Short mmCIF file of C-alpha atoms in Angstrom, two decimals:
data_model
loop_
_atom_site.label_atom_id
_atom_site.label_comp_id
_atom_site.label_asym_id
_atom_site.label_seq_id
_atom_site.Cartn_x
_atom_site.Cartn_y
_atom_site.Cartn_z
CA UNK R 1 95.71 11.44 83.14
CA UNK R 2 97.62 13.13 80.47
CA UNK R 3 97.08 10.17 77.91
CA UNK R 4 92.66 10.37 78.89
CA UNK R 5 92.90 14.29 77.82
CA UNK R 6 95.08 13.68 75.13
CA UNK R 7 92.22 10.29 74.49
CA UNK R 8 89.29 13.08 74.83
CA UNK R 9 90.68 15.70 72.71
CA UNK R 10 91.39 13.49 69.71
CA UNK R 11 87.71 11.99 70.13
CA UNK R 12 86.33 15.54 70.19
CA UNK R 13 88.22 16.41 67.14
CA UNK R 14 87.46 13.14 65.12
CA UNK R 15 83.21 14.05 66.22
CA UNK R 16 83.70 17.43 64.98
CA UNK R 17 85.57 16.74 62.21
CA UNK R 18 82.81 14.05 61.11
CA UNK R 19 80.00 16.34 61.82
CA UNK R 20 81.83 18.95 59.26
CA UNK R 21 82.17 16.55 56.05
CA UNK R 22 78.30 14.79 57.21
CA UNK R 23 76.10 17.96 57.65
CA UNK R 24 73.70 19.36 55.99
CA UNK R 25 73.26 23.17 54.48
CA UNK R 26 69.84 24.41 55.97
CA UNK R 27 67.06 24.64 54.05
CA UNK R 28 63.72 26.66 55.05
CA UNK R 29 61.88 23.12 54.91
CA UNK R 30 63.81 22.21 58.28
CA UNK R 31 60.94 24.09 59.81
CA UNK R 32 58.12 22.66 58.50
CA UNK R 33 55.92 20.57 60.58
CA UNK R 34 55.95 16.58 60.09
CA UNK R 35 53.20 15.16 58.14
CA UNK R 36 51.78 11.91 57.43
CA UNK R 37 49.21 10.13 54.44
CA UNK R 38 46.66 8.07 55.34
CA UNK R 39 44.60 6.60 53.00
CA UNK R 40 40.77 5.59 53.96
CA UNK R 41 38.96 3.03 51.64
CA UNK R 42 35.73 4.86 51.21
CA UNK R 43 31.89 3.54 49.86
CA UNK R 44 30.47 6.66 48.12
CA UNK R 45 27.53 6.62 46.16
CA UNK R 46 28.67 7.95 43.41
CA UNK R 47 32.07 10.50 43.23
CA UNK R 48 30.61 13.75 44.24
CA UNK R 49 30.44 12.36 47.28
CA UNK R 50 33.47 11.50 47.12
CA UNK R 51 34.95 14.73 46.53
CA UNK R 52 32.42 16.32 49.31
CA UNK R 53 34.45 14.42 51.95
CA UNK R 54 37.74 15.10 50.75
CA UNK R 55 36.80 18.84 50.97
CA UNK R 56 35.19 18.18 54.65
CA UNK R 57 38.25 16.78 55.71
CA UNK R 58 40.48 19.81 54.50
CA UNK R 59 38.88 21.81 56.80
CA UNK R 60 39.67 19.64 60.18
CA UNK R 61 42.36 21.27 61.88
CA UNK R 62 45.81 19.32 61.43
CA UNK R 63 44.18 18.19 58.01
CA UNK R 64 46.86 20.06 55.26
CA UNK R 65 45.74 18.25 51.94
CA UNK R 66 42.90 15.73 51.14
CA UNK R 67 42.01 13.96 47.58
CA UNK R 68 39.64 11.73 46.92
CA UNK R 69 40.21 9.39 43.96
CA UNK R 70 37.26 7.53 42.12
CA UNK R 71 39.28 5.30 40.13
CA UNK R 72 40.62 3.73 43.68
CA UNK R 73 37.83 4.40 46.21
CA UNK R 74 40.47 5.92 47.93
CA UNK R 75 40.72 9.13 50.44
CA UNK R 76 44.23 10.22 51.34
CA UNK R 77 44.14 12.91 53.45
CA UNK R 78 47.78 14.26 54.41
CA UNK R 79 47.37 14.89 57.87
CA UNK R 80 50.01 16.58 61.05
CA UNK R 81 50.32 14.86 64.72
CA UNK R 82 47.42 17.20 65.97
CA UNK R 83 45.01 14.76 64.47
CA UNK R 84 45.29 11.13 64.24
CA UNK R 85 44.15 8.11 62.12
CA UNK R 86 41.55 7.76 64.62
CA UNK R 87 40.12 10.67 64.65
CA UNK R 88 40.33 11.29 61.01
CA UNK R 89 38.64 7.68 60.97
CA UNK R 90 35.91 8.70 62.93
CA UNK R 91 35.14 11.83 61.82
CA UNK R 92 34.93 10.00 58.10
CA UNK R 93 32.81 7.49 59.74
CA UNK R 94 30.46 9.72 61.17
CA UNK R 95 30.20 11.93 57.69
CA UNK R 96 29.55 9.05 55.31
CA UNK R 97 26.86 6.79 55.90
CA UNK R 98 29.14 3.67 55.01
CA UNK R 99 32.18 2.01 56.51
CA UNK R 100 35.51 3.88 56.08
CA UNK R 101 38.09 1.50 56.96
CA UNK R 102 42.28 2.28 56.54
CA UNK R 103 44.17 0.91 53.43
CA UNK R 104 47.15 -0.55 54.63
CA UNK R 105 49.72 -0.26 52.12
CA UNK R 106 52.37 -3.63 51.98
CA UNK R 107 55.44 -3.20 53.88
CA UNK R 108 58.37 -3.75 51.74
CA UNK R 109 60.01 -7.16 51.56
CA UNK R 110 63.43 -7.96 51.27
CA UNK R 111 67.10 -7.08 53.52
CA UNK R 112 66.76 -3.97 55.61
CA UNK R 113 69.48 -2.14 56.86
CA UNK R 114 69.54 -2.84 60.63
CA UNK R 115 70.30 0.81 61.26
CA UNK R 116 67.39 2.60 61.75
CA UNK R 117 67.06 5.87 58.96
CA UNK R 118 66.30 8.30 61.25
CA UNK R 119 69.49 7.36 63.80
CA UNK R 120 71.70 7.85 60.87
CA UNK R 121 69.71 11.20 59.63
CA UNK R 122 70.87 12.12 63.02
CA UNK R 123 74.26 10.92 62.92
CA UNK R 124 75.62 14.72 62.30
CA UNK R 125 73.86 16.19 65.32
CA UNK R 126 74.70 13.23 67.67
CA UNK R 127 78.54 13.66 66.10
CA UNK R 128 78.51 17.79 67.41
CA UNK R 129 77.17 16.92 70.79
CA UNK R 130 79.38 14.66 71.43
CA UNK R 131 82.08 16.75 70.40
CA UNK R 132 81.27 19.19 72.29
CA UNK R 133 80.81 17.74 75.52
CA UNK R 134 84.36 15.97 75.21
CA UNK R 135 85.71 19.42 73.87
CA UNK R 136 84.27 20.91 77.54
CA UNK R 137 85.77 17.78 79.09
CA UNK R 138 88.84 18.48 77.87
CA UNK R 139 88.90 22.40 78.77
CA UNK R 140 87.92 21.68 82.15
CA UNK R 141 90.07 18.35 82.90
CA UNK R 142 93.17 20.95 81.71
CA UNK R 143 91.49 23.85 84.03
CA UNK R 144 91.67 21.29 87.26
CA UNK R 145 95.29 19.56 86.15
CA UNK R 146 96.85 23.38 85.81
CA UNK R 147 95.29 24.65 89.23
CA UNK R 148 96.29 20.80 91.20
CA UNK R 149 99.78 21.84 89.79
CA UNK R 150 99.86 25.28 90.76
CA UNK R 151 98.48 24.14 94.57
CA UNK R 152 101.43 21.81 94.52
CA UNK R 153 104.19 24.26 93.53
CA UNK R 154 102.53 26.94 95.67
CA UNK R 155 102.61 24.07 98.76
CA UNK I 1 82.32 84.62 19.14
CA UNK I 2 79.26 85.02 21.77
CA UNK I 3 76.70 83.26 19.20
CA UNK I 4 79.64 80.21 19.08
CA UNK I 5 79.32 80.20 22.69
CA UNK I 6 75.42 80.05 22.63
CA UNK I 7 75.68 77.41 20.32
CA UNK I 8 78.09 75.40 22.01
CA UNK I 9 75.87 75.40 24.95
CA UNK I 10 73.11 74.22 23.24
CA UNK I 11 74.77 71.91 21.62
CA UNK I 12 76.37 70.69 25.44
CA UNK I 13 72.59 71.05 26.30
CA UNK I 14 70.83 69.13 23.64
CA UNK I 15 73.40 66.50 24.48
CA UNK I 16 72.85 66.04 28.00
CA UNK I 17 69.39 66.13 27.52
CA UNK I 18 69.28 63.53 24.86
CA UNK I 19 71.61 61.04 27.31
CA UNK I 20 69.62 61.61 30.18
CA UNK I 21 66.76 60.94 28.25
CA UNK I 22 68.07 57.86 27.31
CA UNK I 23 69.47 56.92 30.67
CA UNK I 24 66.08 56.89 31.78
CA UNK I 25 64.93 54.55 29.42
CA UNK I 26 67.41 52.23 30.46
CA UNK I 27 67.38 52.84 34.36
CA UNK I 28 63.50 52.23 34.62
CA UNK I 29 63.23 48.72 36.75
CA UNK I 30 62.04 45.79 35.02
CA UNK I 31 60.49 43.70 37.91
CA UNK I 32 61.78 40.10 38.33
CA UNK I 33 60.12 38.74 40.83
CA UNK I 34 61.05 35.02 41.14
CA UNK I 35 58.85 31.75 40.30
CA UNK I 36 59.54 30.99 44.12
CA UNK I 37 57.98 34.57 45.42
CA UNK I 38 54.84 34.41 42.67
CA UNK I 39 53.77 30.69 43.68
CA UNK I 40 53.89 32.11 47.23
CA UNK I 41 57.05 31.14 49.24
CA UNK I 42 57.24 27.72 51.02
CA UNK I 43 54.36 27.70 52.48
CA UNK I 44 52.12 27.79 49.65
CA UNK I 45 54.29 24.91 47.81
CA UNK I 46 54.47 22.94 50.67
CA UNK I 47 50.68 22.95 50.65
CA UNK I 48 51.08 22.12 46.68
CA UNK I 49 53.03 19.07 47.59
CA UNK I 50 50.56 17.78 50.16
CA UNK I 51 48.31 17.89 47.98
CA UNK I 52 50.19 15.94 44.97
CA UNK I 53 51.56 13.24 47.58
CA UNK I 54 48.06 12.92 48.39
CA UNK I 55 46.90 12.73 45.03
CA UNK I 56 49.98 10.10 44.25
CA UNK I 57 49.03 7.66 46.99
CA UNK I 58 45.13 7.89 45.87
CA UNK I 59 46.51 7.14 42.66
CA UNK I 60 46.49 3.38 41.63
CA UNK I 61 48.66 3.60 38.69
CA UNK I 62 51.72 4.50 41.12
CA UNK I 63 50.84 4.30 44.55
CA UNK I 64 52.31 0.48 44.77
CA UNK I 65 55.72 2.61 44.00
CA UNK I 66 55.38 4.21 46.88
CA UNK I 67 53.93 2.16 48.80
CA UNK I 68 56.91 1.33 51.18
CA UNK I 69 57.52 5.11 51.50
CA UNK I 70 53.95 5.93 53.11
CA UNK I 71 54.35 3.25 55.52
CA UNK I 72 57.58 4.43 56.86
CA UNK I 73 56.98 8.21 58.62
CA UNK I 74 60.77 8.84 58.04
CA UNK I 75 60.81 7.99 54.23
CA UNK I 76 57.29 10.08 54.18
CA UNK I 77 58.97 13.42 55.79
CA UNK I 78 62.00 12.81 53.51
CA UNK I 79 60.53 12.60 50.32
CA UNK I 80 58.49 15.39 51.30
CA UNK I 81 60.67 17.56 52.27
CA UNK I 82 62.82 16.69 49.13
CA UNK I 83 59.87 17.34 46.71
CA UNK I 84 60.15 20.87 48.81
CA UNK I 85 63.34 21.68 48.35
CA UNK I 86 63.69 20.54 44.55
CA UNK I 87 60.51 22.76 43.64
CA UNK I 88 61.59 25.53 45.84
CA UNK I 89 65.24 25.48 44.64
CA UNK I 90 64.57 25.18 41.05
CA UNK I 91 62.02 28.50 41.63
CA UNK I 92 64.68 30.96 42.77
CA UNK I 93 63.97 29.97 46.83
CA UNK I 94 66.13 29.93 49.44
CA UNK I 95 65.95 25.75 50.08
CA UNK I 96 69.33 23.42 49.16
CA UNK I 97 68.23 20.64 47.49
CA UNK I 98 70.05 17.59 49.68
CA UNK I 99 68.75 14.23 48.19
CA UNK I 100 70.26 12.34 45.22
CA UNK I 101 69.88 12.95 41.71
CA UNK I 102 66.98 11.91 39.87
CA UNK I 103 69.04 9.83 37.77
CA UNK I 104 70.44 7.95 41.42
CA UNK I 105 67.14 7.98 42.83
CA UNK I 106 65.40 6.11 40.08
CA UNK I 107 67.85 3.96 38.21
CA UNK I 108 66.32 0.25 38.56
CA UNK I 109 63.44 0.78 39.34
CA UNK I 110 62.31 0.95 35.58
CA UNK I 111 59.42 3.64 35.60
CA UNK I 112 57.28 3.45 32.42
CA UNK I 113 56.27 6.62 30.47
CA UNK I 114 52.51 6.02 31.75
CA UNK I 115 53.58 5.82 35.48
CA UNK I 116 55.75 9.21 34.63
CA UNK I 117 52.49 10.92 33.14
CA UNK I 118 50.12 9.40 35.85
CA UNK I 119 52.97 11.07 38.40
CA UNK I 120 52.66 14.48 36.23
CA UNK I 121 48.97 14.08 35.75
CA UNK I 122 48.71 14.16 39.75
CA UNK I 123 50.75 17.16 40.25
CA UNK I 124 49.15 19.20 37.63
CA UNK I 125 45.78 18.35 39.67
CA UNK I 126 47.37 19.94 42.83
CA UNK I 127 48.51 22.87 40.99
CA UNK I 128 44.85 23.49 39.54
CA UNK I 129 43.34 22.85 43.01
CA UNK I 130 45.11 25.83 44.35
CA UNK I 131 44.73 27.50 41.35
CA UNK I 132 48.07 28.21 40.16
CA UNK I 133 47.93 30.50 37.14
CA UNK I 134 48.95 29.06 33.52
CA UNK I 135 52.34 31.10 33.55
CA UNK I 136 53.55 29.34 36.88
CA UNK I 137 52.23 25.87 36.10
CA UNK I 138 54.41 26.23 32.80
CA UNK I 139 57.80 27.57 34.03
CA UNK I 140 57.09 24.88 37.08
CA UNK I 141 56.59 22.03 34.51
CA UNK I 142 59.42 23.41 32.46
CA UNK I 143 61.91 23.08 35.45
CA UNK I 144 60.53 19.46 36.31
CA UNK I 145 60.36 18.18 32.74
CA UNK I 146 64.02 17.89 31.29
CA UNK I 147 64.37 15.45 34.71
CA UNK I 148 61.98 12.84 32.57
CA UNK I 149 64.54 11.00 30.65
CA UNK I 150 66.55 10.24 34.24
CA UNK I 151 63.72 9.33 35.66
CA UNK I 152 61.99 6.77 32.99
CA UNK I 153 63.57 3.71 31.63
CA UNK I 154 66.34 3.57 34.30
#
């Protein structure tokens, strides 16, 4: 028993100690809402057009930036989870008189790390947690081994 | 002996005067508001950075560069957020810049000086579209621009 608490309390103090050198200072952007680009391959008559749907789209709600580029036919609209690729795909659908499809950019080839980005991004905050719940372990295994002991001298 | 005094006063008098006068020159507040506060706090360049991601991913001079980044929704929000912080940081704002240098971030992947200006081109199009004023787009530029030679030809 005394070995697991002295096990737990080095743990919690090699989490906490990890989440000290790994984290990050805040930074107002923290708060800001995810967003993702999607870009639409577009048949406009001419660019006008062009630019007439990229300033519909800015007005969808979710939307937060649209462009329209007439060297690429493309639309990129920069868009938050309350609207999605299908919606933005059918509202640009029903707008211009031609098919909109979506331009799927290439994944990249070559070795990936195995390791998810966003589990290590998250490496700090899963570090504290865990240190704290084996920091509470810890407290409370030492709250029940000091009040056992006291019912057996008291006994 | 009195007329000393009077003078001496006056003298005192002119003195304090001419100090105070002074001081108040000097005291008078010069207003420094910060690039951060006149382009209109995070929220404004956040939308100023949709825009110019947009704008880069429309753009086929560059968009294969970053290609791999739109398709991955982590990579997307991390760039982002980095653009954010760099623009915001360099302005006098509140955000910690926590990416890698620009000489880290871009050595091998041998940008060209068109790719840099087509890159530059695209965020002075998302400036204009929100209608930045000259002044801001300058010092803005200015902060960005000495970053060119670690981020071409590395």
């Amino acid at each position: 028993m005394r070995f697991f608490r002295f096990s737990i309390a080095v743990f919690a103090l090699v989490c906490l100690a990890g989440w000290f050198l790994l984290r990050q200072p805040y930074s107002p952007t923290q708060e800001l809402q995810a967003v993702s680009y999607t870009a639409f391959n577009v048949v406009v008559p001419d660019s006008i057009a062009g630019f007439s749907l990229a300033q519909a789209a800015r007005g969808w709600e979710g939307v937060t930036a649209s462009t329209f580029n007439p060297a690429s036919g493309l639309l990129v609209v920069s868009h938050t989870a309350k609207i999605t690729e299908r919606d933005l795909l059918g509202h640009l659908q029903i707008l211009s008189s031609k098919p909109v499809s979506k331009k799927n950019f290439p994944e990249p080839v070559g070795a990936k790390c195995p390791v998810p980005q966003a589990a290590l991004a998250n490496l700090p905050n899963w570090l504290l947690g865990t240190g704290i719940i084996m920091g509470l372990t810890f407290v409370l295994l030492s709250i029940a081994q000091k009040k056992s002991h006291t019912l057996e001298l008291s006994a | 002996m009195k007329n000393l005094s009077i003078f001496l006063f006056a003298c005192l008098f002119a003195t304090f005067a001419l100090v105070s006068c002074g001081e108040k020159e000097d005291v008078t507040p010069t207003p420094t508001v910060s690039l951060y506060e006149r382009l209109g706090g995070i929220a404004a360049i956040s939308a100023v950075v949709d825009q110019f991601l947009a704008n880069v991913v429309g753009d086929n001079v560059i968009n294969a560069r970053f290609a791999p980044t739109v398709a991955d929704p982590f990579r997307t929000q991390l760039l982002r957020n980095n653009l954010i912080d760099q623009i915001c940081a360099g302005a006098g704002g509140p955000c910690q810049y926590k990416g890698k240098t620009m000489l880290e971030a871009h050595t091998g992947m041998q940008i060209t000086e068109a790719e840099f200006n087509a890159l530059v081109g695209d965020l002075v199009a998302a400036l204009n579209q929100f209608n930045v004023p000259q002044k801001e787009k300058d010092e803005l530029l200015a902060i960005l621009g000495p970053m060119k030679s670690d981020i071409v030809g590395q």
